Short mmCIF file of C-alpha atoms in Angstrom, two decimals:
data_model
loop_
_atom_site.label_atom_id
_atom_site.label_comp_id
_atom_site.label_asym_id
_atom_site.label_seq_id
_atom_site.Cartn_x
_atom_site.Cartn_y
_atom_site.Cartn_z
CA MET G 1 -3.88 -5.13 3.72
CA PHE G 2 -2.70 -3.48 6.01
CA GLU G 3 -0.67 -5.15 8.18
CA PRO G 4 1.41 -4.38 11.42
CA LYS G 5 4.12 -6.32 12.76
CA SER G 6 5.61 -7.22 16.25
CA ASP G 7 8.90 -8.33 14.59
CA ALA G 8 11.87 -6.41 16.28
CA GLY G 9 12.99 -3.80 13.99
CA PRO G 10 14.38 -0.21 14.48
CA GLU G 11 12.87 2.30 17.24
CA TRP G 12 13.51 5.19 14.68
CA ARG G 13 10.55 6.71 12.90
CA TYR G 14 9.67 9.33 9.81
CA PRO G 15 10.05 12.61 11.75
CA ASP G 16 7.30 14.11 9.71
CA TRP G 17 4.50 13.30 7.43
CA LYS G 18 5.17 15.35 4.89
CA SER G 19 8.35 14.12 4.02
CA SER G 20 7.96 9.77 5.04
CA PRO G 21 8.61 7.58 2.11
CA THR G 22 5.78 5.12 3.21
CA LEU G 23 2.58 7.19 4.42
CA PRO G 24 -0.33 4.67 4.38
CA VAL G 25 -3.53 5.68 3.54
CA ILE G 26 -6.90 5.11 4.55
CA ARG G 27 -10.06 5.54 2.20
CA CYS G 28 -12.78 6.76 4.45
CA VAL G 29 -16.50 6.56 3.79
CA GLU G 30 -17.24 9.01 6.76
CA LEU G 31 -14.37 10.62 7.69
CA GLY G 32 -15.57 13.11 10.22
CA SER G 33 -17.06 9.67 11.76
CA VAL G 34 -13.52 8.40 11.79
CA LEU G 35 -12.33 10.91 13.46
CA SER G 36 -14.99 11.33 16.62
CA ARG G 37 -14.15 7.80 17.25
CA LEU G 38 -9.58 8.65 17.00
CA ARG G 39 -11.00 11.86 19.58
CA ARG G 40 -12.64 9.57 21.69
CA PHE G 41 -9.27 7.72 22.34
CA ASN G 42 -6.60 10.95 22.40
CA VAL G 43 -5.16 10.14 19.38
CA ASP G 44 -3.20 13.02 18.27
CA VAL G 45 -4.80 14.28 14.59
CA VAL G 46 -1.42 15.63 13.33
CA ALA G 47 -2.81 17.76 10.05
CA SER G 48 -5.98 17.94 8.42
CA GLY G 49 -7.26 20.02 5.05
CA ASN G 50 -8.18 19.42 1.50
CA ASP G 51 -6.28 18.76 -1.38
CA GLU G 52 -6.73 17.65 -4.85
CA PHE G 53 -7.58 14.06 -3.93
CA GLY G 54 -10.10 15.31 -1.46
CA ASP G 55 -10.65 15.77 2.36
CA TYR G 56 -7.67 14.42 4.37
CA ALA G 57 -6.48 14.12 7.98
CA VAL G 58 -3.26 12.62 9.08
CA PHE G 59 -2.33 10.97 12.62
CA GLN G 60 0.14 9.08 14.04
CA ASP G 61 -0.51 5.77 15.89
CA ILE G 62 0.47 4.88 19.23
CA ASP G 63 4.11 3.79 18.21
CA GLU G 64 4.22 6.82 16.36
CA HIS G 65 4.00 6.02 12.43
CA PHE G 66 2.14 8.33 10.66
CA VAL G 67 -1.54 7.29 8.80
CA MET G 68 -3.70 9.21 6.61
CA LEU G 69 -6.94 9.31 6.25
CA ARG G 70 -9.03 10.41 3.13
CA GLN G 71 -12.23 11.00 2.09
CA ALA G 72 -12.31 11.32 -2.19
CA PRO G 73 -15.67 13.88 -3.09
CA MET G 74 -18.41 11.09 -4.90
CA ASP G 75 -18.36 12.78 -8.03
CA SER G 76 -14.72 12.51 -8.55
CA THR G 77 -13.86 11.34 -12.41
CA ARG G 78 -10.94 9.93 -10.64
CA PRO G 79 -10.37 6.31 -12.38
CA ILE G 80 -9.74 5.03 -8.58
CA ASP G 81 -12.41 6.67 -6.97
CA ILE G 82 -14.70 5.16 -10.15
CA VAL G 83 -13.13 2.00 -8.95
CA ALA G 84 -14.00 2.35 -5.73
CA ARG G 85 -17.21 3.25 -5.49
CA GLU G 86 -17.85 0.25 -7.73
CA ARG G 87 -16.14 -1.80 -4.62
CA LEU G 88 -18.60 -0.02 -2.20
CA THR G 89 -21.23 -0.57 -3.87
CA MET G 90 -20.56 -4.03 -3.35
CA ARG G 91 -20.31 -3.94 -0.08
CA GLU G 92 -23.44 -2.11 0.22
CA ASN G 93 -25.08 -5.10 -1.86
CA HIS G 94 -22.56 -8.74 -0.30
CA ARG G 95 -21.69 -6.72 3.47
CA ALA G 96 -18.04 -7.76 2.74
CA TYR G 97 -15.76 -7.86 -0.29
CA ASN G 98 -13.29 -10.47 0.84
CA PRO G 99 -16.07 -14.02 1.76
CA GLY G 100 -14.47 -15.22 5.05
CA VAL G 101 -13.33 -12.00 6.26
CA ALA G 102 -14.89 -9.95 8.73
CA PRO G 103 -16.36 -6.43 7.84
CA LEU G 104 -14.68 -3.09 8.16
CA PRO G 105 -16.31 -0.42 9.87
CA ARG G 106 -18.86 1.25 7.53
CA ASP G 107 -16.88 4.47 8.08
CA ILE G 108 -14.16 3.02 6.18
CA GLN G 109 -13.73 1.62 2.91
CA GLY G 110 -10.29 0.26 2.69
CA ILE G 111 -6.23 1.07 1.73
CA ASP G 112 -6.52 3.95 -0.39
CA SER G 113 -3.24 4.65 -1.43
CA ILE G 114 0.29 4.68 -0.46
CA ILE G 115 2.17 7.96 -0.47
CA ARG G 116 5.98 7.68 -1.01
CA HIS G 117 7.50 11.26 -0.92
CA VAL G 118 10.53 11.41 -3.58
CA ALA G 119 13.28 14.00 -3.94
CA ASP G 120 13.16 13.02 -8.33
CA LEU G 121 9.44 12.46 -9.41
CA GLY G 122 10.69 11.89 -13.19
CA ALA G 123 12.99 9.39 -12.12
CA MET G 124 10.89 7.54 -9.62
CA ALA G 125 7.77 7.43 -12.02
CA ALA G 126 9.99 5.69 -14.56
CA PHE G 127 10.63 3.22 -11.77
CA TYR G 128 8.10 2.22 -10.86
CA SER G 129 6.19 2.15 -13.97
CA ASP G 130 8.77 1.33 -16.82
CA THR G 131 10.87 -1.83 -14.03
CA VAL G 132 8.14 -2.28 -11.23
CA GLY G 133 5.50 -2.49 -13.83
CA LEU G 134 2.73 -0.22 -12.32
CA PRO G 135 0.94 1.68 -14.67
CA ILE G 136 0.41 5.62 -14.88
CA VAL G 137 -2.87 6.70 -14.73
CA GLU G 138 -2.09 10.75 -13.54
CA ALA G 139 1.02 12.70 -13.65
CA ALA G 140 1.20 15.89 -12.24
CA PRO G 141 3.78 18.50 -11.71
CA THR G 142 3.76 17.47 -8.16
CA HIS G 143 2.24 14.38 -8.31
CA VAL G 144 2.17 10.48 -10.41
CA VAL G 145 -0.60 8.17 -9.46
CA LEU G 146 0.45 4.52 -10.16
CA ASP G 147 -2.20 1.44 -9.95
CA CYS G 148 -1.32 -0.97 -7.75
CA GLY G 149 -4.80 -2.84 -8.44
CA ASP G 150 -8.08 -3.07 -6.76
CA SER G 151 -8.57 0.68 -6.65
CA THR G 152 -5.14 0.90 -4.45
CA ALA G 153 -2.45 3.23 -6.25
CA LEU G 154 0.87 4.26 -4.64
CA GLU G 155 1.45 8.11 -5.26
CA LEU G 156 4.72 9.51 -6.14
CA ARG G 157 5.30 13.24 -4.84
CA ALA G 158 7.79 15.71 -4.64
CA GLY G 159 9.24 16.11 -1.27
CA GLY G 160 11.27 12.88 0.12
CA GLN G 161 15.15 12.65 -0.06
CA ALA G 162 16.85 10.27 -0.79
CA GLU G 163 19.12 7.79 1.79
CA SER G 164 21.47 4.75 2.37
CA PRO G 165 19.95 1.39 1.31
CA PRO G 166 19.18 -0.71 4.24
CA GLN G 167 21.36 -3.81 4.81
CA ASP G 168 17.71 -5.63 5.82
CA ARG G 169 14.40 -4.85 5.95
CA PHE G 170 14.54 -4.97 9.75
CA GLU G 171 16.37 -1.85 9.66
CA VAL G 172 13.16 -0.02 7.72
CA PRO G 173 10.16 1.14 10.30
CA ASP G 174 7.68 1.20 7.69
CA ALA G 175 7.43 -0.53 4.01
CA PHE G 176 4.76 -1.56 1.24
CA ILE G 177 4.41 -5.14 -0.21
CA LEU G 178 3.29 -5.98 -3.84
CA ARG G 179 1.27 -8.92 -4.45
CA VAL G 180 3.35 -10.70 -7.33
CA ASP G 181 1.92 -13.61 -9.15
CA ASP G 182 4.87 -15.08 -10.19
CA PHE G 183 7.26 -14.13 -7.69
CA ASP G 184 10.23 -15.89 -9.48
CA GLY G 185 9.28 -14.32 -13.18
CA PHE G 186 9.19 -10.90 -11.20
CA ARG G 187 12.13 -11.41 -9.41
CA GLU G 188 13.84 -12.48 -12.87
CA THR G 189 12.19 -8.87 -14.02
CA LEU G 190 14.32 -6.69 -11.25
CA LEU G 191 17.67 -9.03 -11.73
CA ALA G 192 17.65 -7.89 -15.60
CA ASN G 193 17.48 -4.34 -14.70
CA LYS G 194 19.73 -4.40 -12.15
CA VAL G 195 17.30 -3.49 -8.98
CA ARG G 196 19.16 -3.75 -5.67
CA ILE G 197 17.68 -6.75 -3.74
CA VAL G 198 18.08 -6.24 0.11
CA ASN G 199 16.11 -9.74 1.56
CA ASP G 200 15.89 -12.61 -1.30
CA ARG G 201 13.49 -14.72 -0.96
CA ILE G 202 11.95 -14.97 2.65
CA GLN G 203 9.73 -18.89 2.23
CA PHE G 204 7.28 -19.30 4.65
CA GLY G 205 4.06 -21.65 4.48
CA ARG G 206 1.74 -19.31 2.44
CA GLY G 207 4.03 -17.69 0.46
CA VAL G 208 6.67 -15.91 -0.57
CA LEU G 209 8.70 -12.81 0.19
CA GLY G 210 11.32 -10.60 -1.45
CA TYR G 211 12.80 -6.89 -0.68
CA ILE G 212 14.03 -4.79 -2.68
CA CYS G 213 15.60 -1.34 -2.91
CA ASP G 214 13.84 1.77 -5.31
CA PRO G 215 16.56 4.13 -6.44
CA GLU G 216 16.44 6.38 -3.47
CA GLY G 217 16.95 3.71 -1.53
CA HIS G 218 13.06 2.97 0.04
CA LEU G 219 12.12 -0.04 0.76
CA ILE G 220 9.36 -2.21 -1.38
CA GLY G 221 8.49 -6.36 -0.74
CA TYR G 222 7.05 -8.73 -3.25
CA GLU G 223 5.01 -11.33 -2.47
CA GLU G 224 3.33 -14.53 -3.92
CA ARG G 225 0.93 -15.67 -1.85
CA TYR G 226 -0.33 -19.77 -2.17
CA GLU G 227 -3.58 -21.18 -3.01
CA GLN G 228 -4.46 -24.05 -0.51
CA SER G 229 -2.74 -26.68 -2.28
CA GLY G 230 0.50 -24.70 -2.07
CA CYS G 231 0.97 -23.90 0.65
CA ARG G 232 3.68 -25.54 2.86
CA ASP G 233 4.00 -27.09 6.55
CA ASN G 234 0.46 -27.21 7.82
CA ALA G 235 -0.47 -23.84 6.69
CA VAL G 236 -3.71 -22.49 6.34
CA ALA G 237 -4.30 -20.64 3.07
CA PHE G 238 -5.95 -17.12 4.03
CA ALA G 239 -9.55 -16.04 2.32
CA GLU G 240 -8.12 -12.46 1.49
CA ASP G 241 -5.69 -14.53 -0.64
CA MET G 242 -7.82 -16.73 -1.78
CA GLU G 243 -10.02 -14.08 -3.06
CA ALA G 244 -6.98 -11.93 -4.84
CA ASN G 245 -6.27 -15.07 -6.32
CA ARG G 246 -9.50 -15.66 -7.93
CA ARG G 247 -9.43 -11.60 -9.04
CA TRP G 248 -6.45 -12.16 -10.82
CA ARG G 249 -7.88 -14.99 -12.48
CA GLU G 250 -10.59 -13.18 -13.59
CA ARG G 251 -9.24 -10.27 -14.93
CA SER G 252 -6.48 -11.91 -16.74
CA ARG G 253 -9.12 -13.85 -18.86
#
């Protein structure tokens, strides 16, 4: 999910998309169509071009957060692009990925990846693969791509810098959250590897959430969302959470 939050947070923003540690990338089916829609609303497109991942454009939303749009070549052999094409076929056949969830516009497929610009590419790739547990699917001198599941990736790219670790999640304007199946088990792994905990356990009706820092001081969340039977305080399980849990069980067979 892509989730803008209205919680109290810092007013500062990262000044440059090329060094931002949390840059969301939206996978487009028709990039030109999405850009035309943005221009109708006078959205500021700050960069565009083509790289090894496909055509891209970067814009700032009304709160000055950077967001990248990307359209991968239809003949791409990258594993994540192949899975994404399969998902796109599913959407064409069944109108939506997630039962109970309204379909996206036809020119947008979903979240493609999170780009995290880092200072030490090798060390950060080791942290996210060995400690966090994300498989490396692509490695190059300028970037490392790790699989986050369901055709979503974490892209580590050179060009970032280390920061002082935050004391609370609300000190950071942008972050991403990994969905986990076993919050307590994942937490024990983090503690065993002496990962810095920022917010240890945030319990809410539909699940439980925590935040940590990577070795360069950048924030990451991890969250377990419950089935309806596990929800508390009269909360109702989200359709996308039940579908994600179903896919996890299917994958684990």
